[in-house]
PDB file of C-alpha atoms and ligand atoms in Angstrom:
ATOM      1  CA  THR A 271      18.159   0.814  -6.836  1.00  0.00           C
ATOM      2  CA  GLN A 272      15.723  -1.877  -5.807  1.00  0.00           C
ATOM      3  CA  LEU A 273      13.422  -1.097  -2.916  1.00  0.00           C
ATOM      4  CA  VAL A 274      11.723  -4.509  -2.965  1.00  0.00           C
ATOM      5  CA  ILE A 275      13.334  -7.842  -3.791  1.00  0.00           C
ATOM      6  CA  CYS A 276      11.256 -11.033  -3.602  1.00  0.00           C
ATOM      7  CA  ASP A 277      13.113 -14.193  -4.443  1.00  0.00           C
ATOM      8  CA  ASN A 278      11.284 -17.512  -4.773  1.00  0.00           C
ATOM      9  CA  LEU A 279       8.666 -16.464  -2.235  1.00  0.00           C
ATOM     10  CA  ILE A 280       6.432 -19.249  -0.943  1.00  0.00           C
ATOM     11  CA  LYS A 281       3.374 -18.959   1.277  1.00  0.00           C
ATOM     12  CA  ILE A 282       1.411 -21.970   2.440  1.00  0.00           C
ATOM     13  CA  TYR A 283      -1.618 -21.513   4.693  1.00  0.00           C
ATOM     14  CA  LYS A 284      -2.223 -24.441   7.001  1.00  0.00           C
ATOM     15  CA  ALA A 285      -5.514 -25.152   8.723  1.00  0.00           C
ATOM     16  CA  GLY A 286      -5.366 -28.597  10.325  1.00  0.00           C
ATOM     17  CA  GLU A 287      -4.856 -31.089   7.506  1.00  0.00           C
ATOM     18  CA  LEU A 288      -5.692 -28.548   4.841  1.00  0.00           C
ATOM     19  CA  GLU A 289      -2.889 -26.714   3.070  1.00  0.00           C
ATOM     20  CA  THR A 290      -3.399 -23.885   0.603  1.00  0.00           C
ATOM     21  CA  VAL A 291      -0.438 -22.793  -1.482  1.00  0.00           C
ATOM     22  CA  ALA A 292      -0.998 -19.064  -1.992  1.00  0.00           C
ATOM     23  CA  LEU A 293       2.455 -18.132  -3.338  1.00  0.00           C
ATOM     24  CA  GLN A 294       4.572 -20.708  -5.127  1.00  0.00           C
ATOM     25  CA  GLY A 295       7.960 -19.278  -5.954  1.00  0.00           C
ATOM     26  CA  LEU A 296       7.136 -15.657  -6.645  1.00  0.00           C
ATOM     27  CA  ASP A 297       9.913 -13.353  -7.874  1.00  0.00           C
ATOM     28  CA  LEU A 298       9.503  -9.594  -7.918  1.00  0.00           C
ATOM     29  CA  ASP A 299      11.768  -6.549  -8.035  1.00  0.00           C
ATOM     30  CA  VAL A 300      10.436  -3.057  -7.512  1.00  0.00           C
ATOM     31  CA  TYR A 301      12.673  -0.050  -7.997  1.00  0.00           C
ATOM     32  CA  GLN A 302      12.805   2.959  -5.752  1.00  0.00           C
ATOM     33  CA  GLY A 303      10.364   5.594  -6.998  1.00  0.00           C
ATOM     34  CA  GLU A 304       8.319   3.237  -9.194  1.00  0.00           C
ATOM     35  CA  MET A 305       4.546   3.137  -9.266  1.00  0.00           C
ATOM     36  CA  ILE A 306       3.357  -0.330 -10.234  1.00  0.00           C
ATOM     37  CA  SER A 307       0.103  -2.215 -10.322  1.00  0.00           C
ATOM     38  CA  ILE A 308      -0.511  -5.864  -9.561  1.00  0.00           C
ATOM     39  CA  VAL A 309      -3.334  -7.646 -11.339  1.00  0.00           C
ATOM     40  CA  GLY A 310      -4.583 -11.226 -11.251  1.00  0.00           C
ATOM     41  CA  ALA A 311      -7.676 -13.349 -10.799  1.00  0.00           C
ATOM     42  CA  SER A 312      -9.319 -13.716  -7.415  1.00  0.00           C
ATOM     43  CA  GLY A 313      -7.334 -16.235  -5.376  1.00  0.00           C
ATOM     44  CA  SER A 314      -4.099 -15.717  -7.337  1.00  0.00           C
ATOM     45  CA  GLY A 315      -2.213 -14.464  -4.263  1.00  0.00           C
ATOM     46  CA  LYS A 316      -2.361 -10.662  -4.543  1.00  0.00           C
ATOM     47  CA  SER A 317      -3.554 -10.006  -0.989  1.00  0.00           C
ATOM     48  CA  THR A 318      -1.113 -12.551   0.383  1.00  0.00           C
ATOM     49  CA  LEU A 319       1.764 -10.763  -1.340  1.00  0.00           C
ATOM     50  CA  LEU A 320       0.562  -7.364  -0.113  1.00  0.00           C
ATOM     51  CA  ASN A 321       0.222  -8.668   3.456  1.00  0.00           C
ATOM     52  CA  ILE A 322       3.768 -10.035   3.369  1.00  0.00           C
ATOM     53  CA  LEU A 323       5.175  -6.828   1.852  1.00  0.00           C
ATOM     54  CA  GLY A 324       3.367  -4.886   4.571  1.00  0.00           C
ATOM     55  CA  GLY A 325       4.771  -6.988   7.394  1.00  0.00           C
ATOM     56  CA  LEU A 326       1.314  -8.279   8.340  1.00  0.00           C
ATOM     57  CA  ASP A 327       2.209 -11.858   7.495  1.00  0.00           C
ATOM     58  CA  VAL A 328       5.409 -13.857   6.999  1.00  0.00           C
ATOM     59  CA  PRO A 329       6.410 -16.062   4.066  1.00  0.00           C
ATOM     60  CA  SER A 330       6.771 -19.830   4.548  1.00  0.00           C
ATOM     61  CA  ALA A 331      10.013 -19.829   2.522  1.00  0.00           C
ATOM     62  CA  GLY A 332      12.009 -17.672   0.154  1.00  0.00           C
ATOM     63  CA  ARG A 333      13.556 -14.257   0.624  1.00  0.00           C
ATOM     64  CA  ILE A 334      12.000 -10.833   0.770  1.00  0.00           C
ATOM     65  CA  THR A 335      13.870  -7.604   1.360  1.00  0.00           C
ATOM     66  CA  VAL A 336      12.173  -4.212   1.586  1.00  0.00           C
ATOM     67  CA  ALA A 337      14.240  -1.040   2.030  1.00  0.00           C
ATOM     68  CA  GLY A 338      17.088  -3.179   3.301  1.00  0.00           C
ATOM     69  CA  HIS A 339      14.964  -5.074   5.838  1.00  0.00           C
ATOM     70  CA  ASP A 340      15.036  -8.848   5.509  1.00  0.00           C
ATOM     71  CA  LEU A 341      11.395  -9.564   6.349  1.00  0.00           C
ATOM     72  CA  SER A 342      11.855 -13.279   6.913  1.00  0.00           C
ATOM     73  CA  ARG A 343      14.222 -12.461   9.784  1.00  0.00           C
ATOM     74  CA  LEU A 344      12.401  -9.716  11.674  1.00  0.00           C
ATOM     75  CA  ASN A 345      11.054 -10.555  15.124  1.00  0.00           C
ATOM     76  CA  GLU A 346       7.554  -9.365  16.144  1.00  0.00           C
ATOM     77  CA  GLU A 347       8.778  -6.108  17.621  1.00  0.00           C
ATOM     78  CA  ASP A 348      10.935  -5.188  14.628  1.00  0.00           C
ATOM     79  CA  ARG A 349       8.080  -6.099  12.301  1.00  0.00           C
ATOM     80  CA  ALA A 350       5.785  -3.725  14.199  1.00  0.00           C
ATOM     81  CA  SER A 351       8.249  -0.858  13.806  1.00  0.00           C
ATOM     82  CA  TYR A 352       8.750  -1.806  10.143  1.00  0.00           C
ATOM     83  CA  ARG A 353       4.967  -1.454   9.658  1.00  0.00           C
ATOM     84  CA  ARG A 354       4.904   1.928  11.360  1.00  0.00           C
ATOM     85  CA  GLN A 355       7.986   3.431   9.732  1.00  0.00           C
ATOM     86  CA  ILE A 356       8.490   1.889   6.302  1.00  0.00           C
ATOM     87  CA  ILE A 357       4.960   1.084   5.131  1.00  0.00           C
ATOM     88  CA  GLY A 358       1.790   3.046   4.431  1.00  0.00           C
ATOM     89  CA  TYR A 359      -1.449   1.193   3.609  1.00  0.00           C
ATOM     90  CA  VAL A 360      -4.529   2.243   1.736  1.00  0.00           C
ATOM     91  CA  TRP A 361      -7.405  -0.222   1.809  1.00  0.00           C
ATOM     92  CA  GLN A 362     -10.403  -0.483  -0.455  1.00  0.00           C
ATOM     93  CA  GLN A 363     -12.937   0.380   2.221  1.00  0.00           C
ATOM     94  CA  SER A 364     -12.454   3.886   3.576  1.00  0.00           C
ATOM     95  CA  GLY A 365     -13.935   2.560   6.837  1.00  0.00           C
ATOM     96  CA  ARG A 366     -10.782   0.531   7.304  1.00  0.00           C
ATOM     97  CA  ASN A 367      -8.541   3.566   6.744  1.00  0.00           C
ATOM     98  CA  LEU A 368     -10.217   6.243   8.844  1.00  0.00           C
ATOM     99  CA  LEU A 369     -11.592   6.379  12.377  1.00  0.00           C
ATOM    100  CA  PRO A 370     -15.183   7.628  12.031  1.00  0.00           C
ATOM    101  CA  ASP A 371     -15.420   9.392  15.393  1.00  0.00           C
ATOM    102  CA  MET A 372     -12.285  11.432  14.863  1.00  0.00           C
ATOM    103  CA  THR A 373     -11.895  14.534  12.724  1.00  0.00           C
ATOM    104  CA  ILE A 374      -9.766  14.460   9.581  1.00  0.00           C
ATOM    105  CA  GLU A 375      -7.046  16.326  11.463  1.00  0.00           C
ATOM    106  CA  GLU A 376      -7.113  13.806  14.330  1.00  0.00           C
ATOM    107  CA  ASN A 377      -6.988  10.924  11.853  1.00  0.00           C
ATOM    108  CA  LEU A 378      -3.784  12.452  10.462  1.00  0.00           C
ATOM    109  CA  ILE A 379      -2.240  13.116  13.877  1.00  0.00           C
ATOM    110  CA  LEU A 380      -2.921   9.703  15.448  1.00  0.00           C
ATOM    111  CA  PRO A 381      -0.551   7.487  13.414  1.00  0.00           C
ATOM    112  CA  GLN A 382       2.266   9.963  14.010  1.00  0.00           C
ATOM    113  CA  MET A 383       1.751  10.007  17.773  1.00  0.00           C
ATOM    114  CA  LEU A 384       1.653   6.198  17.765  1.00  0.00           C
ATOM    115  CA  ASN A 385       5.015   6.408  16.026  1.00  0.00           C
ATOM    116  CA  GLY A 386       6.478   8.550  18.806  1.00  0.00           C
ATOM    117  CA  ILE A 387       6.237  11.948  17.081  1.00  0.00           C
ATOM    118  CA  SER A 388       5.422  14.866  19.409  1.00  0.00           C
ATOM    119  CA  ALA A 389       1.933  16.396  19.427  1.00  0.00           C
ATOM    120  CA  GLY A 390       3.210  19.692  18.016  1.00  0.00           C
ATOM    121  CA  ARG A 391       5.124  18.145  15.152  1.00  0.00           C
ATOM    122  CA  SER A 392       2.265  15.751  14.373  1.00  0.00           C
ATOM    123  CA  LYS A 393      -0.153  18.648  14.130  1.00  0.00           C
ATOM    124  CA  ARG A 394       2.137  20.638  11.838  1.00  0.00           C
ATOM    125  CA  ARG A 395       2.604  17.630   9.595  1.00  0.00           C
ATOM    126  CA  ALA A 396      -1.175  17.005   9.609  1.00  0.00           C
ATOM    127  CA  HIS A 397      -1.655  20.507   8.202  1.00  0.00           C
ATOM    128  CA  GLU A 398       0.995  20.001   5.519  1.00  0.00           C
ATOM    129  CA  LEU A 399      -0.826  16.812   4.530  1.00  0.00           C
ATOM    130  CA  LEU A 400      -4.174  18.621   4.448  1.00  0.00           C
ATOM    131  CA  GLU A 401      -2.630  21.173   2.052  1.00  0.00           C
ATOM    132  CA  LEU A 402      -1.200  18.350  -0.051  1.00  0.00           C
ATOM    133  CA  ILE A 403      -4.646  16.772  -0.500  1.00  0.00           C
ATOM    134  CA  GLY A 404      -6.404  20.119  -0.930  1.00  0.00           C
ATOM    135  CA  LEU A 405      -8.656  19.664   2.103  1.00  0.00           C
ATOM    136  CA  ALA A 406      -7.229  22.236   4.503  1.00  0.00           C
ATOM    137  CA  THR A 407     -10.683  23.722   5.050  1.00  0.00           C
ATOM    138  CA  HIS A 408     -12.043  20.292   6.076  1.00  0.00           C
ATOM    139  CA  ALA A 409      -9.670  19.671   9.014  1.00  0.00           C
ATOM    140  CA  ARG A 410     -12.394  19.639  11.661  1.00  0.00           C
ATOM    141  CA  ARG A 411     -14.887  17.540   9.738  1.00  0.00           C
ATOM    142  CA  LYS A 412     -15.466  13.862  10.307  1.00  0.00           C
ATOM    143  CA  PRO A 413     -14.964  11.349   7.501  1.00  0.00           C
ATOM    144  CA  VAL A 414     -18.713  10.810   7.021  1.00  0.00           C
ATOM    145  CA  HIS A 415     -19.062  14.420   5.853  1.00  0.00           C
ATOM    146  CA  LEU A 416     -16.642  13.911   2.955  1.00  0.00           C
ATOM    147  CA  SER A 417     -17.279  12.392  -0.474  1.00  0.00           C
ATOM    148  CA  GLY A 418     -15.848   8.950  -1.296  1.00  0.00           C
ATOM    149  CA  GLY A 419     -13.002  10.489  -3.300  1.00  0.00           C
ATOM    150  CA  GLN A 420     -12.193  12.962  -0.521  1.00  0.00           C
ATOM    151  CA  GLN A 421     -12.199  10.135   2.032  1.00  0.00           C
ATOM    152  CA  GLN A 422      -9.789   8.156  -0.109  1.00  0.00           C
ATOM    153  CA  ARG A 423      -7.497  11.197  -0.406  1.00  0.00           C
ATOM    154  CA  VAL A 424      -7.507  11.480   3.386  1.00  0.00           C
ATOM    155  CA  ALA A 425      -6.756   7.748   3.578  1.00  0.00           C
ATOM    156  CA  ILE A 426      -3.729   8.290   1.334  1.00  0.00           C
ATOM    157  CA  ALA A 427      -2.618  11.208   3.514  1.00  0.00           C
ATOM    158  CA  VAL A 428      -2.956   9.054   6.650  1.00  0.00           C
ATOM    159  CA  ALA A 429      -0.834   6.392   4.955  1.00  0.00           C
ATOM    160  CA  LEU A 430       1.799   9.045   4.172  1.00  0.00           C
ATOM    161  CA  ALA A 431       1.792  10.529   7.668  1.00  0.00           C
ATOM    162  CA  ASN A 432       4.996   8.804   8.796  1.00  0.00           C
ATOM    163  CA  GLN A 433       6.799   9.302   5.466  1.00  0.00           C
ATOM    164  CA  PRO A 434       6.867   5.643   4.417  1.00  0.00           C
ATOM    165  CA  ALA A 435       9.277   4.338   1.780  1.00  0.00           C
ATOM    166  CA  LEU A 436       6.558   2.110   0.329  1.00  0.00           C
ATOM    167  CA  LEU A 437       2.862   2.784  -0.103  1.00  0.00           C
ATOM    168  CA  LEU A 438       0.676  -0.321  -0.518  1.00  0.00           C
ATOM    169  CA  ALA A 439      -2.859   0.040  -1.815  1.00  0.00           C
ATOM    170  CA  ASP A 440      -5.362  -2.835  -2.033  1.00  0.00           C
ATOM    171  CA  GLU A 441      -8.089  -2.010  -4.564  1.00  0.00           C
ATOM    172  CA  PRO A 442      -8.057   1.669  -3.522  1.00  0.00           C
ATOM    173  CA  THR A 443     -10.589   2.645  -6.193  1.00  0.00           C
ATOM    174  CA  GLY A 444     -12.849  -0.389  -5.803  1.00  0.00           C
ATOM    175  CA  GLU A 445     -15.693   1.626  -4.292  1.00  0.00           C
ATOM    176  CA  LEU A 446     -15.330   4.691  -6.520  1.00  0.00           C
ATOM    177  CA  ASP A 447     -17.004   5.692  -9.791  1.00  0.00           C
ATOM    178  CA  SER A 448     -14.825   6.045 -12.895  1.00  0.00           C
ATOM    179  CA  THR A 449     -14.370   9.828 -12.678  1.00  0.00           C
ATOM    180  CA  THR A 450     -13.294   9.639  -9.049  1.00  0.00           C
ATOM    181  CA  THR A 451     -11.082   6.647  -9.868  1.00  0.00           C
ATOM    182  CA  GLN A 452      -9.204   8.754 -12.439  1.00  0.00           C
ATOM    183  CA  GLU A 453      -8.856  11.536  -9.907  1.00  0.00           C
ATOM    184  CA  ILE A 454      -7.431   9.208  -7.236  1.00  0.00           C
ATOM    185  CA  ILE A 455      -4.997   7.572  -9.640  1.00  0.00           C
ATOM    186  CA  ALA A 456      -3.803  11.000 -10.755  1.00  0.00           C
ATOM    187  CA  PHE A 457      -3.377  11.837  -7.095  1.00  0.00           C
ATOM    188  CA  PHE A 458      -1.296   8.691  -6.474  1.00  0.00           C
ATOM    189  CA  ARG A 459       0.824   9.687  -9.454  1.00  0.00           C
ATOM    190  CA  SER A 460       1.314  13.223  -8.181  1.00  0.00           C
ATOM    191  CA  ILE A 461       2.484  12.101  -4.743  1.00  0.00           C
ATOM    192  CA  ASN A 462       4.708   9.476  -6.384  1.00  0.00           C
ATOM    193  CA  GLN A 463       6.387  12.274  -8.343  1.00  0.00           C
ATOM    194  CA  LYS A 464       6.318  14.955  -5.655  1.00  0.00           C
ATOM    195  CA  LEU A 465       7.443  12.818  -2.723  1.00  0.00           C
ATOM    196  CA  GLY A 466       9.302  10.041  -4.539  1.00  0.00           C
ATOM    197  CA  VAL A 467       7.388   7.398  -2.586  1.00  0.00           C
ATOM    198  CA  THR A 468       7.277   3.950  -4.214  1.00  0.00           C
ATOM    199  CA  ILE A 469       3.707   2.750  -4.779  1.00  0.00           C
ATOM    200  CA  ILE A 470       2.240  -0.727  -5.316  1.00  0.00           C
ATOM    201  CA  ILE A 471      -1.452  -0.866  -6.195  1.00  0.00           C
ATOM    202  CA  VAL A 472      -3.435  -4.098  -6.353  1.00  0.00           C
ATOM    203  CA  THR A 473      -6.308  -3.561  -8.745  1.00  0.00           C
ATOM    204  CA  HIS A 474      -8.912  -5.141 -10.995  1.00  0.00           C
ATOM    205  CA  ASP A 475      -9.376  -1.850 -12.770  1.00  0.00           C
ATOM    206  CA  ILE A 476      -7.818  -1.649 -16.206  1.00  0.00           C
ATOM    207  CA  ALA A 477      -7.990   2.168 -16.026  1.00  0.00           C
ATOM    208  CA  VAL A 478      -5.608   2.017 -13.079  1.00  0.00           C
ATOM    209  CA  ALA A 479      -3.323  -0.561 -14.637  1.00  0.00           C
ATOM    210  CA  THR A 480      -2.734   1.607 -17.716  1.00  0.00           C
ATOM    211  CA  GLN A 481      -1.503   4.598 -15.735  1.00  0.00           C
ATOM    212  CA  VAL A 482       1.402   3.113 -13.836  1.00  0.00           C
ATOM    213  CA  ASP A 483       5.054   2.535 -14.748  1.00  0.00           C
ATOM    214  CA  ARG A 484       4.585  -1.212 -14.905  1.00  0.00           C
ATOM    215  CA  THR A 485       1.876  -3.819 -14.417  1.00  0.00           C
ATOM    216  CA  ILE A 486       2.672  -7.193 -12.954  1.00  0.00           C
ATOM    217  CA  ALA A 487       0.297 -10.090 -13.426  1.00  0.00           C
ATOM    218  CA  ILE A 488       0.114 -12.799 -10.799  1.00  0.00           C
ATOM    219  CA  ARG A 489      -1.192 -16.204 -11.674  1.00  0.00           C
ATOM    220  CA  ASP A 490      -1.392 -19.147  -9.277  1.00  0.00           C
ATOM    221  CA  GLY A 491       0.978 -17.505  -6.835  1.00  0.00           C
ATOM    222  CA  ARG A 492       3.686 -16.603  -9.346  1.00  0.00           C
ATOM    223  CA  THR A 493       4.488 -13.568 -11.429  1.00  0.00           C
ATOM    224  CA  SER A 494       3.342 -14.470 -14.882  1.00  0.00           C
ATOM    225  CA  THR A 495       6.339 -13.542 -17.041  1.00  0.00           C
ATOM    226  CA  GLU A 496       4.553 -13.506 -20.380  1.00  0.00           C
ATOM    227  CA  THR A 497       2.350 -10.631 -19.279  1.00  0.00           C
ATOM    228  CA  ILE A 498       4.910  -8.530 -17.441  1.00  0.00           C
ATOM    229  CA  ARG A 499       5.356  -5.232 -19.191  1.00  0.00           C
ATOM    230  CA  ARG A 500       8.863  -4.039 -18.369  1.00  0.00           C
ATOM    231  CA  GLU A 501       9.471  -0.420 -19.177  1.00  0.00           C
ATOM    232  CA  GLN A 502      11.871   2.169 -18.005  1.00  0.00           C
ATOM    233  CA  PRO A 503      10.263   3.599 -14.857  1.00  0.00           C
ATOM    234  CA  ILE A 504       9.031   7.137 -15.478  1.00  0.00           C
ATOM    235  CA  ASN A 505      11.031   8.481 -12.557  1.00  0.00           C
ATOM    236  CA  GLN A 506      14.387   7.050 -13.588  1.00  0.00           C
TER     237      GLN A 506
HETATM  238  P1  ADP B1716      -6.184 -12.661  -4.107  1.00  0.00           P
HETATM  239  O1  ADP B1716      -5.885 -11.491  -3.240  1.00  0.00           O
HETATM  240  O2  ADP B1716      -5.437 -12.633  -5.405  1.00  0.00           O
HETATM  241  O3  ADP B1716      -7.630 -12.880  -4.291  1.00  0.00           O
HETATM  242  P2  ADP B1716      -5.324 -14.234  -1.853  1.00  0.00           P
HETATM  243  O4  ADP B1716      -3.908 -13.890  -1.573  1.00  0.00           O
HETATM  244  O5  ADP B1716      -6.377 -13.633  -0.992  1.00  0.00           O
HETATM  245  O6  ADP B1716      -5.606 -13.966  -3.385  1.00  0.00           O
HETATM  246  O7  ADP B1716      -5.481 -15.799  -1.779  1.00  0.00           O
HETATM  247  C1  ADP B1716      -4.589 -16.746  -2.395  1.00  0.00           C
HETATM  248  C2  ADP B1716      -5.020 -18.135  -1.979  1.00  0.00           C
HETATM  249  O8  ADP B1716      -4.743 -18.307  -0.583  1.00  0.00           O
HETATM  250  C3  ADP B1716      -6.498 -18.390  -2.142  1.00  0.00           C
HETATM  251  O9  ADP B1716      -6.638 -19.761  -2.455  1.00  0.00           O
HETATM  252  C4  ADP B1716      -7.060 -18.099  -0.773  1.00  0.00           C
HETATM  253  O10 ADP B1716      -8.248 -18.802  -0.522  1.00  0.00           O
HETATM  254  C5  ADP B1716      -5.942 -18.564   0.134  1.00  0.00           C
HETATM  255  N1  ADP B1716      -5.855 -17.809   1.402  1.00  0.00           N
HETATM  256  C6  ADP B1716      -5.666 -16.470   1.529  1.00  0.00           C
HETATM  257  N2  ADP B1716      -5.589 -16.113   2.814  1.00  0.00           N
HETATM  258  C7  ADP B1716      -5.754 -17.254   3.533  1.00  0.00           C
HETATM  259  C8  ADP B1716      -5.772 -17.569   4.910  1.00  0.00           C
HETATM  260  N3  ADP B1716      -5.616 -16.616   5.838  1.00  0.00           N
HETATM  261  N4  ADP B1716      -5.942 -18.865   5.268  1.00  0.00           N
HETATM  262  C9  ADP B1716      -6.091 -19.815   4.345  1.00  0.00           C
HETATM  263  N5  ADP B1716      -6.071 -19.606   3.008  1.00  0.00           N
HETATM  264  C10 ADP B1716      -5.904 -18.347   2.602  1.00  0.00           C
HETATM  265  P1  ADP B1717      -9.473  -9.974  -2.234  1.00  0.00           P
HETATM  266  O1  ADP B1717     -10.619  -9.100  -2.572  1.00  0.00           O
HETATM  267  O2  ADP B1717      -8.195  -9.248  -2.038  1.00  0.00           O
HETATM  268  O3  ADP B1717      -9.326 -11.165  -3.122  1.00  0.00           O
HETATM  269  P2  ADP B1717     -10.270 -11.906  -0.294  1.00  0.00           P
HETATM  270  O4  ADP B1717     -11.745 -11.832  -0.146  1.00  0.00           O
HETATM  271  O5  ADP B1717      -9.617 -12.970  -1.096  1.00  0.00           O
HETATM  272  O6  ADP B1717      -9.797 -10.480  -0.774  1.00  0.00           O
HETATM  273  O7  ADP B1717      -9.583 -11.940   1.145  1.00  0.00           O
HETATM  274  C1  ADP B1717      -9.870 -11.009   2.138  1.00  0.00           C
HETATM  275  C2  ADP B1717      -9.060 -11.420   3.362  1.00  0.00           C
HETATM  276  O8  ADP B1717      -9.404 -12.748   3.766  1.00  0.00           O
HETATM  277  C3  ADP B1717      -7.558 -11.429   3.098  1.00  0.00           C
HETATM  278  O9  ADP B1717      -6.879 -10.847   4.193  1.00  0.00           O
HETATM  279  C4  ADP B1717      -7.194 -12.896   2.956  1.00  0.00           C
HETATM  280  O10 ADP B1717      -5.899 -13.163   3.477  1.00  0.00           O
HETATM  281  C5  ADP B1717      -8.253 -13.584   3.795  1.00  0.00           C
HETATM  282  N1  ADP B1717      -8.614 -14.858   3.176  1.00  0.00           N
HETATM  283  C6  ADP B1717      -8.799 -15.131   1.869  1.00  0.00           C
HETATM  284  N2  ADP B1717      -9.083 -16.412   1.663  1.00  0.00           N
HETATM  285  C7  ADP B1717      -9.086 -16.985   2.883  1.00  0.00           C
HETATM  286  C8  ADP B1717      -9.293 -18.314   3.345  1.00  0.00           C
HETATM  287  N3  ADP B1717      -9.544 -19.321   2.524  1.00  0.00           N
HETATM  288  N4  ADP B1717      -9.228 -18.520   4.670  1.00  0.00           N
HETATM  289  C9  ADP B1717      -8.958 -17.535   5.509  1.00  0.00           C
HETATM  290  N5  ADP B1717      -8.735 -16.261   5.127  1.00  0.00           N
HETATM  291  C10 ADP B1717      -8.785 -16.004   3.847  1.00  0.00           C
END
């Protein structure tokens, strides 16, 4: 089944007289349980697409459905709960993922409490997540005391805290060396298989793009059909 359906998606940014067409009729289907990467030149519309998928921005026209939610029709309040319940984000900069003054454990508890989960349940889930990322002994440390790869694993765990259907990652290995990049991609793959979560990774890194079920190239705000590699998803 399809988790994401984008049909003729258009996004135009307006600033006074100036209009920038960021997406011009983009089509995209992503199946439940897939792990895909999105590649494309700077300015091709990757971040715009990710922001729309994540409910941070709305399209100017076209249809987009994620996990049965028609994103062009959600009001502000429904979009906020969509962001909390359906989506997990991992950003390039670990500083944008983790609160520096909180411990790793607190970073994992916070998004759950903001989502209405009780303190007790949030704490139990935080410890399951710490086991999942192999950092159970680091619960009381602050992010600054972890390596870049460890911080990015915590960021992924934070994104998974509310059991999202869709994990979005914007250049999640952009600040990591190649060994750590491999490790993080393998980790994305393992949670994709273990938890069944669908993953979309925007990347410039060819090493990432070769390890997913499918790579989609975006060019001038459209999926570039000649470079789409359609394969049977590994999980299906
Ligand atoms: P990418 O992530 O592939 O680099 P973006 O989605 O950031 O591409 O940008 C696509 C186009 O839209 C670019 O021309 C960019 O300058 C423009 N753009 C992106 N965000 C905004 C914005 N908030 N306001 C105006 N123009 C924007
Ligand atoms: P990326 O590394 O993904 O290409 P960018 O530097 O293009 O990132 O964009 C970073 C952020 O700035 C994004 O959220 C994007 O929407 C916004 N942005 C990009 N271009 C513009 C623009 N011309 N005007 C306003 N915001 C923009």
